[in-house]
Tab-separated table of C-alpha atoms in Angstrom:
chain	number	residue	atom	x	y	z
Q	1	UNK	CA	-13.541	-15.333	7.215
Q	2	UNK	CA	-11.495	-13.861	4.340
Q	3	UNK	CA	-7.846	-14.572	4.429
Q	4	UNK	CA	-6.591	-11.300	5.968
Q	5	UNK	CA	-8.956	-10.762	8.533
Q	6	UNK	CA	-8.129	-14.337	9.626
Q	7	UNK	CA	-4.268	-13.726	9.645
Q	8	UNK	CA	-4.734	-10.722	11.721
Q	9	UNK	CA	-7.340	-11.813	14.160
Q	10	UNK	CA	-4.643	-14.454	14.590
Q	11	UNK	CA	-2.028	-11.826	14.851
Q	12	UNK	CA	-3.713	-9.400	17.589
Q	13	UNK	CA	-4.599	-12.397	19.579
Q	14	UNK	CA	-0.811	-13.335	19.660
Q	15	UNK	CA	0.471	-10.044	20.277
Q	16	UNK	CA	-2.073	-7.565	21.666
Q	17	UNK	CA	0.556	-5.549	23.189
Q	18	UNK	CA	2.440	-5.060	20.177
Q	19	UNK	CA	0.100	-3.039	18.327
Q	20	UNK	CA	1.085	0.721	17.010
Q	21	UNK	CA	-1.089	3.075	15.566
Q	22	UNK	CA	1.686	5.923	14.888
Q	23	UNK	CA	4.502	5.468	12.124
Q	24	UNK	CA	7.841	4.055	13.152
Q	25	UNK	CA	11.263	5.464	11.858
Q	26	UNK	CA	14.405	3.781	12.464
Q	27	UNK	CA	17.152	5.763	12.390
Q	28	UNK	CA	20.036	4.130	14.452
Q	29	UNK	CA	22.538	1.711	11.777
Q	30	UNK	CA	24.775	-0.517	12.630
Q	31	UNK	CA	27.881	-1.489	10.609
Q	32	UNK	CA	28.983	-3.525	7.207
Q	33	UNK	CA	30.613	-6.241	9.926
Q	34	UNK	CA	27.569	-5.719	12.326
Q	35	UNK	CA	24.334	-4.868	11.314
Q	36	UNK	CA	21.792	-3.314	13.662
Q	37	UNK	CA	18.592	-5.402	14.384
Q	38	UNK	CA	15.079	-4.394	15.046
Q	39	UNK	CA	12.592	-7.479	15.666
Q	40	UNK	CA	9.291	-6.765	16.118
Q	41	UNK	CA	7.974	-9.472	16.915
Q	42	UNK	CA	5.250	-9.775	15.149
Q	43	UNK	CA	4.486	-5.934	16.038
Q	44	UNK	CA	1.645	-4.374	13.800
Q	45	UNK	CA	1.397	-1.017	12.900
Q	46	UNK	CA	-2.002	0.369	11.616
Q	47	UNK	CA	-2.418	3.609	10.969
Q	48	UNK	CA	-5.643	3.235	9.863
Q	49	UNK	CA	-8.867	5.252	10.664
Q	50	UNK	CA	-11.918	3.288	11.185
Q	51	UNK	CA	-15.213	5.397	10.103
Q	52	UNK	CA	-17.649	2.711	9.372
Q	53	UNK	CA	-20.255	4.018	12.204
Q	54	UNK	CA	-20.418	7.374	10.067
Q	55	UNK	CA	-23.805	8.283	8.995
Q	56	UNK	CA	-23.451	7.560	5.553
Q	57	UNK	CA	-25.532	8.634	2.479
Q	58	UNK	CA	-26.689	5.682	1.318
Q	59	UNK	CA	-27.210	5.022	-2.789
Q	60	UNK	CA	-27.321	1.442	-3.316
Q	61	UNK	CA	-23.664	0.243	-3.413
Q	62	UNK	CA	-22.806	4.129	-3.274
Q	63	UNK	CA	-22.163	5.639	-0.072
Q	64	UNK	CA	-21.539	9.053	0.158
Q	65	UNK	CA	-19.722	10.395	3.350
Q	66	UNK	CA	-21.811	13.417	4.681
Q	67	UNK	CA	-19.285	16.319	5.020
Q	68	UNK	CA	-16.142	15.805	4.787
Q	69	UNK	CA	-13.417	14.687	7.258
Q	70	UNK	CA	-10.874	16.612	9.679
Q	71	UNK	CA	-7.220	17.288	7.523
Q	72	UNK	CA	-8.648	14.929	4.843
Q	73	UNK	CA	-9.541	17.160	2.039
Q	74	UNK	CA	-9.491	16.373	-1.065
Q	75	UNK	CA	-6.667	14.348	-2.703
Q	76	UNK	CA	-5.831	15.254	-6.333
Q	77	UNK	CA	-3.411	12.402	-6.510
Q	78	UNK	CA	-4.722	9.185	-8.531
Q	79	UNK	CA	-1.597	7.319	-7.715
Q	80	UNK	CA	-2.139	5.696	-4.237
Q	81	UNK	CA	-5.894	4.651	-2.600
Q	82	UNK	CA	-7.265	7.033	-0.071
Q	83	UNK	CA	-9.519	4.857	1.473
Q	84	UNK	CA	-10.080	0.894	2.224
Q	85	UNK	CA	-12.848	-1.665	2.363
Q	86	UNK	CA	-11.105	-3.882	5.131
Q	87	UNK	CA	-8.048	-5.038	3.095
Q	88	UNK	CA	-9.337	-3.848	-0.555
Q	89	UNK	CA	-7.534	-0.329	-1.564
Q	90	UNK	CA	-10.418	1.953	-3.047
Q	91	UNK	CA	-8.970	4.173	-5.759
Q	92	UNK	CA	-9.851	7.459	-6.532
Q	93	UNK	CA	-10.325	8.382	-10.120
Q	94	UNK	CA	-11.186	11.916	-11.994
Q	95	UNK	CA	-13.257	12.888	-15.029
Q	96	UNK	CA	-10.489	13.587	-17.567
Q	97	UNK	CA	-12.838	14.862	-20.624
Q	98	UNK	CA	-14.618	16.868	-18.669
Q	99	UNK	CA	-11.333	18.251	-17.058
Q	100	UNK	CA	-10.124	18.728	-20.534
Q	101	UNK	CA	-13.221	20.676	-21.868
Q	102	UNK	CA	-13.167	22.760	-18.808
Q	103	UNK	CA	-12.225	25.963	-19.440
Q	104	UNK	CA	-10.011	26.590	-15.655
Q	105	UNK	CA	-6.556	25.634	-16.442
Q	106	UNK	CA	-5.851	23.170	-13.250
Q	107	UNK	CA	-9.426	21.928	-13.126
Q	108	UNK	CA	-9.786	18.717	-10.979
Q	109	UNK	CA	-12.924	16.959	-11.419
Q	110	UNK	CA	-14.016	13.580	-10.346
Q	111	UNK	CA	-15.833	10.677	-11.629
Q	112	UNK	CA	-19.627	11.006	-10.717
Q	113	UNK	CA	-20.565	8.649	-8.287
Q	114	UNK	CA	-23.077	7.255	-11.098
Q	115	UNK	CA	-20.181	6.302	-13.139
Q	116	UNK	CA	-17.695	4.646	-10.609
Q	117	UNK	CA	-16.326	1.640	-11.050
Q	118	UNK	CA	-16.472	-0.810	-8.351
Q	119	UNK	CA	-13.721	0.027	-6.011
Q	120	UNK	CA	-13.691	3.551	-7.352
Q	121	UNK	CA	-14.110	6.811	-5.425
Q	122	UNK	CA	-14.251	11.213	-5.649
Q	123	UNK	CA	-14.682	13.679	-4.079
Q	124	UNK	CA	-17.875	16.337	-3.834
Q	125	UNK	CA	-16.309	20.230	-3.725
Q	126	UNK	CA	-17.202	20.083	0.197
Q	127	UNK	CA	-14.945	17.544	0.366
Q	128	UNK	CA	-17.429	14.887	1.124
Q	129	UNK	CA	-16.247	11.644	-0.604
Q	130	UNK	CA	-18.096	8.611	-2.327
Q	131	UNK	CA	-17.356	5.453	-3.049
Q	132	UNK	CA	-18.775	2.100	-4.727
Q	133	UNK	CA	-18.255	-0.781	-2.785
Q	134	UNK	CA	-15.460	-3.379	-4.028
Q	135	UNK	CA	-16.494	-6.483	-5.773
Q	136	UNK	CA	-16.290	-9.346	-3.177
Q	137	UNK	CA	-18.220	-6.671	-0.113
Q	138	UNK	CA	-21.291	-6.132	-0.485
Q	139	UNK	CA	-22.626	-3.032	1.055
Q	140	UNK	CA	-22.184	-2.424	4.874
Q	141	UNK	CA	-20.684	-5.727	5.096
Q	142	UNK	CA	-16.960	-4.994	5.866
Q	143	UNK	CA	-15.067	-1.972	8.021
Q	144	UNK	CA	-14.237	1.270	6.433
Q	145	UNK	CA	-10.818	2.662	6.682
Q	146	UNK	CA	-8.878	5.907	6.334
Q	147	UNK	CA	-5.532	6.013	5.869
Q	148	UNK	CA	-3.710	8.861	8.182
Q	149	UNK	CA	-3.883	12.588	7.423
Q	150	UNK	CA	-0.982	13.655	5.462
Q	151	UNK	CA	1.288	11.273	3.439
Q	152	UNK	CA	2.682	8.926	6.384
Q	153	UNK	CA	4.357	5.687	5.594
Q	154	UNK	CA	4.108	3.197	8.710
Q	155	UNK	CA	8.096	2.537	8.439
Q	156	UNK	CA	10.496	5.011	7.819
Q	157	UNK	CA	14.547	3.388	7.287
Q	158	UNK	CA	16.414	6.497	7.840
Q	159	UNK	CA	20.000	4.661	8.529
Q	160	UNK	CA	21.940	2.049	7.132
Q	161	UNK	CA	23.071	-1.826	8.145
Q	162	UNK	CA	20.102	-2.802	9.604
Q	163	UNK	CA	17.840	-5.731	9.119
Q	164	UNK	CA	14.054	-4.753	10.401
Q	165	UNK	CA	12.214	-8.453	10.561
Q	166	UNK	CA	8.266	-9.713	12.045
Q	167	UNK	CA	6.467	-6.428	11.092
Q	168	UNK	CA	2.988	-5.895	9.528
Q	169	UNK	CA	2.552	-2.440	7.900
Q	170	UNK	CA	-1.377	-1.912	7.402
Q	171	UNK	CA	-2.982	1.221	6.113
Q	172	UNK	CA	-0.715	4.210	5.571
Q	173	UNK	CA	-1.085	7.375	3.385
Q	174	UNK	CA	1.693	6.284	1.644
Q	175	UNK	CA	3.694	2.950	1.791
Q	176	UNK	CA	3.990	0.531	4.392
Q	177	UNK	CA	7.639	0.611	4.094
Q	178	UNK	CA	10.201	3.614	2.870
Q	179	UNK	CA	13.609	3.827	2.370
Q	180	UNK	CA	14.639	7.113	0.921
Q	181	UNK	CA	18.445	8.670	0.640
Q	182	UNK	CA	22.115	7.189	0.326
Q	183	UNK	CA	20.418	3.842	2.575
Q	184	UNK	CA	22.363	0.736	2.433
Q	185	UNK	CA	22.628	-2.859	3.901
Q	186	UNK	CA	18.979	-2.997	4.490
Q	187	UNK	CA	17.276	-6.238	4.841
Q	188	UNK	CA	13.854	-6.923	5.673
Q	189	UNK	CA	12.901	-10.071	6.482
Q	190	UNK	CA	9.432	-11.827	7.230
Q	191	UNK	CA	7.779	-8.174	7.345
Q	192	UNK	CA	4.097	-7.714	5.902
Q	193	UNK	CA	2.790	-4.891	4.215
Q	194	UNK	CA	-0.980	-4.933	3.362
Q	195	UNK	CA	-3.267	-2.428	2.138
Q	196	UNK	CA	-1.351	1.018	2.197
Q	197	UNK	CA	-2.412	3.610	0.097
Q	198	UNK	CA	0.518	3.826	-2.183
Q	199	UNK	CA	3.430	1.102	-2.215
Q	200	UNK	CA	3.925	-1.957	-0.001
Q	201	UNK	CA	8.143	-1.769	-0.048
Q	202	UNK	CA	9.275	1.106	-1.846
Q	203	UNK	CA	13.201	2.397	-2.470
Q	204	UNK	CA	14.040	5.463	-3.866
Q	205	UNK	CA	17.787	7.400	-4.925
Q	206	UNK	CA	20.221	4.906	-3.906
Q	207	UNK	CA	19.214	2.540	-1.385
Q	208	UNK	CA	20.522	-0.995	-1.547
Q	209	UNK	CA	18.135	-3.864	-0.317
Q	210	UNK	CA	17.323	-6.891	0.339
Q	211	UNK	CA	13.857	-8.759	1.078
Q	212	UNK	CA	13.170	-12.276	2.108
Q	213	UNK	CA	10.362	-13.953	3.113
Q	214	UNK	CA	7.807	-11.299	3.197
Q	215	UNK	CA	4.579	-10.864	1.689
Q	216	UNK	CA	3.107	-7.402	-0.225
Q	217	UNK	CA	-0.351	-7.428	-0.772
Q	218	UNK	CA	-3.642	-5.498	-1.160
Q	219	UNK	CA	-1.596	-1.728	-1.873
Q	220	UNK	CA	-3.209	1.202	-3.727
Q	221	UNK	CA	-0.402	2.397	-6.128
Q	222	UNK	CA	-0.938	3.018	-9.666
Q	223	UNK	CA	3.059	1.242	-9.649
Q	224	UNK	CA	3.033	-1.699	-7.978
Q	225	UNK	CA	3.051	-3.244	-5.032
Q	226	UNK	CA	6.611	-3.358	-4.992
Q	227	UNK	CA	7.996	0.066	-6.308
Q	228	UNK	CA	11.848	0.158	-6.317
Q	229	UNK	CA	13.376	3.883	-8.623
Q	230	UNK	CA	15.727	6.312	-9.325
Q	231	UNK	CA	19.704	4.203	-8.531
Q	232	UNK	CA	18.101	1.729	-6.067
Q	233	UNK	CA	19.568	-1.800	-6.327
Q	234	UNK	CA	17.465	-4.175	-4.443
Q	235	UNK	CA	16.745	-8.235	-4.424
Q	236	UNK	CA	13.242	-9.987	-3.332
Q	237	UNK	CA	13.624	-13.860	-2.203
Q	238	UNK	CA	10.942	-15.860	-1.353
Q	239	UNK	CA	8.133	-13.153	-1.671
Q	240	UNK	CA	4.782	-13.488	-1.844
Q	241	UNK	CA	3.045	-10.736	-4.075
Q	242	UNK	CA	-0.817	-10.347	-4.906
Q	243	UNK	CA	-4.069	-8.210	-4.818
Q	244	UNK	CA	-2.013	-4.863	-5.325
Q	245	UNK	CA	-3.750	-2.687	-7.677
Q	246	UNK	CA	-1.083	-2.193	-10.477
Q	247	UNK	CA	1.253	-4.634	-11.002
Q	248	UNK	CA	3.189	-7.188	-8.479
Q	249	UNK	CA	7.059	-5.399	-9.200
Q	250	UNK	CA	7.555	-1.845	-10.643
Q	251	UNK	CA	10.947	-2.029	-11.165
Q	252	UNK	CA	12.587	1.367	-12.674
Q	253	UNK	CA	16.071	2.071	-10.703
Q	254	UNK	CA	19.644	0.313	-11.412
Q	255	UNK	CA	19.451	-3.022	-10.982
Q	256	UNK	CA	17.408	-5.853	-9.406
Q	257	UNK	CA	16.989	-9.419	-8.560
Q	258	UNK	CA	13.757	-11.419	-8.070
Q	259	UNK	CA	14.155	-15.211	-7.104
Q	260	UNK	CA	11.459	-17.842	-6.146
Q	261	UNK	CA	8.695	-15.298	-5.366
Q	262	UNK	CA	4.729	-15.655	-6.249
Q	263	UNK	CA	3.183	-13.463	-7.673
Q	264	UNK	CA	-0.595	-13.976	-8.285
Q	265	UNK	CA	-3.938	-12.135	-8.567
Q	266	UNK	CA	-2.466	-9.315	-10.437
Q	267	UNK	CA	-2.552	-7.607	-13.694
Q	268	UNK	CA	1.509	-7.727	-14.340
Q	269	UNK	CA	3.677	-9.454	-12.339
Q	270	UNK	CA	7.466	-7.354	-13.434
Q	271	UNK	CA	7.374	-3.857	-15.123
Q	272	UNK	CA	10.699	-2.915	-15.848
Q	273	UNK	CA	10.991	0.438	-16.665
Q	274	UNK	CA	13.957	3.136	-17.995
Q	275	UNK	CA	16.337	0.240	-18.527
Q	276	UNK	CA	16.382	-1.348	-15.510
Q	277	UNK	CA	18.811	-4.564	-15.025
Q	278	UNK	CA	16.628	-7.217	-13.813
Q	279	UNK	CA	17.563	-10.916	-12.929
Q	280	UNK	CA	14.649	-13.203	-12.446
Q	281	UNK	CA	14.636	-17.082	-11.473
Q	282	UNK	CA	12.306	-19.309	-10.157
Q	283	UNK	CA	9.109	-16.944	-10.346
Q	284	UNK	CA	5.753	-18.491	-10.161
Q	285	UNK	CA	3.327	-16.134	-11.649
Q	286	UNK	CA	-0.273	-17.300	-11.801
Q	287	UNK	CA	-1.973	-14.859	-14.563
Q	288	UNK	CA	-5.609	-13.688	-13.597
């Protein structure tokens, strides 16, 4: 059994009742001298949309959805995944030439499902979709996944001075956890966020941070799996980071810190970016 469907099997097992399928957002802070806490307890949230009984159009290790599905036209975006292969992000990908010979300013056009890549995907103008299956699954071998309609993250931090700990964020739209806004004294600790279509952490404007112990893996941005902008100041301690799409750290607001993480199975493992301070120690990164 492949490594993530073991640790969640595991997981659900432990604690059936804590599974979500709707995005949380935490909005009640504490204080600098006393912090708010929310534990999950090992609570998942999975906001994902299993469609591997669909009667699929079947090309070899194309499949082509037939028709499109409700609020999921679409997506122009080649940033973030919109669909996954149990914990692999499949990445959608347009025909730029052609889009540059066409003759419609605004054209979107998509890789023919003849030319995809494995782990590549487009859409028909119905708004059917097709993919090629990931290396590693062969076809009909693993569950199919959408994320949400819409661009839901599965945490939302809307409030300061709190630390949010023992949370797996699976399958969002967008990241498994965002901070946006004038955020600070967050800490997460021992949280999880697998296969979400754009970002596993991300902070934005001028959120302060801190991470420990947690693991980011298996996300669909074109960033990272870590993307932390604009005037955020954040630290990662003790992270494990691998299997994102991009690199392991896009780092591109004020200043950050990443000590004694591990980053493997990815392309980068630290993109700075726009002058970004950026203290690193004890890093193992094991190149591809």
């Amino acid at each position: 059994m492949h490594r993530l469907a073991l640790f969640l099997s595991l997981v659900f097992t432990a604690y059936s009742q804590e599974i979500r399928h709707t995005p949380l957002t935490l909005k009640d802070g504490g204080t600098p001298d006393k912090p708010a806490v929310f534990d999950g307890k090992g609570m998942i949230i999975d906001l994902g949309i299993d469609i591997t009984s669909h009667d699929w159009e079947k090309q070899g290790d194309v499949w082509i959805s037939r028709g499109p599905f409700e609020k999921h036209p679409p997506v122009e975006d080649v940033q973030r995944a919109a669909l996954f292969i149990e914990e692999v992000p499949i990445r959608i990908t347009r025909d730029r030439a052609a889009e540059q010979k066409s003759s419609e300013k605004g054209k979107v056009l998509y890789t023919a499902p003849d030319s995809l890549k494995p782990g590549q995907m487009g859409f028909k103008a119905d708004g059917s979709f097709y993919f090629r299956w990931p290396e590693g699954k062969s076809p009909g071998s693993a569950k199919i996944f959408l994320p949400p309609a819409g661009l839901a993250s599965c945490v939302n931090i809307a409030c300061s001075y709190i630390t949010i700990k023992n949370i797996t964020a699976l399958h969002a739209a967008n990241d498994g956890f965002n901070i946006h806004g004038p955020r600070i004294g967050i800490r997460l600790e021992n949280v999880k966020a697998f296969s979400n279509g754009d970002e596993g952490i991300s902070a934005h404007e001028t959120v302060q941070m801190d991470v420990f112990d947690s693991e980011i893996a298996w996300n669909g941005s074109s960033a990272g799996g870590v993307a932390d902008v604009n005037d955020s100041v954040t630290t990662y301690t003790n992270c494990e980071v691998h299997h994102n799409t991009a690199a392991g750290f896009f780092l591109e607001g004020k200043s950050h810190r990443v000590t004694r993480c591990r980053i493997h199975h990815q392309t980068q493992d630290i993109v700075i970016r726009d002058g970004a301070q950026v203290e690193q120690s004890g890093n193992e990164w094991l190149k591809p």
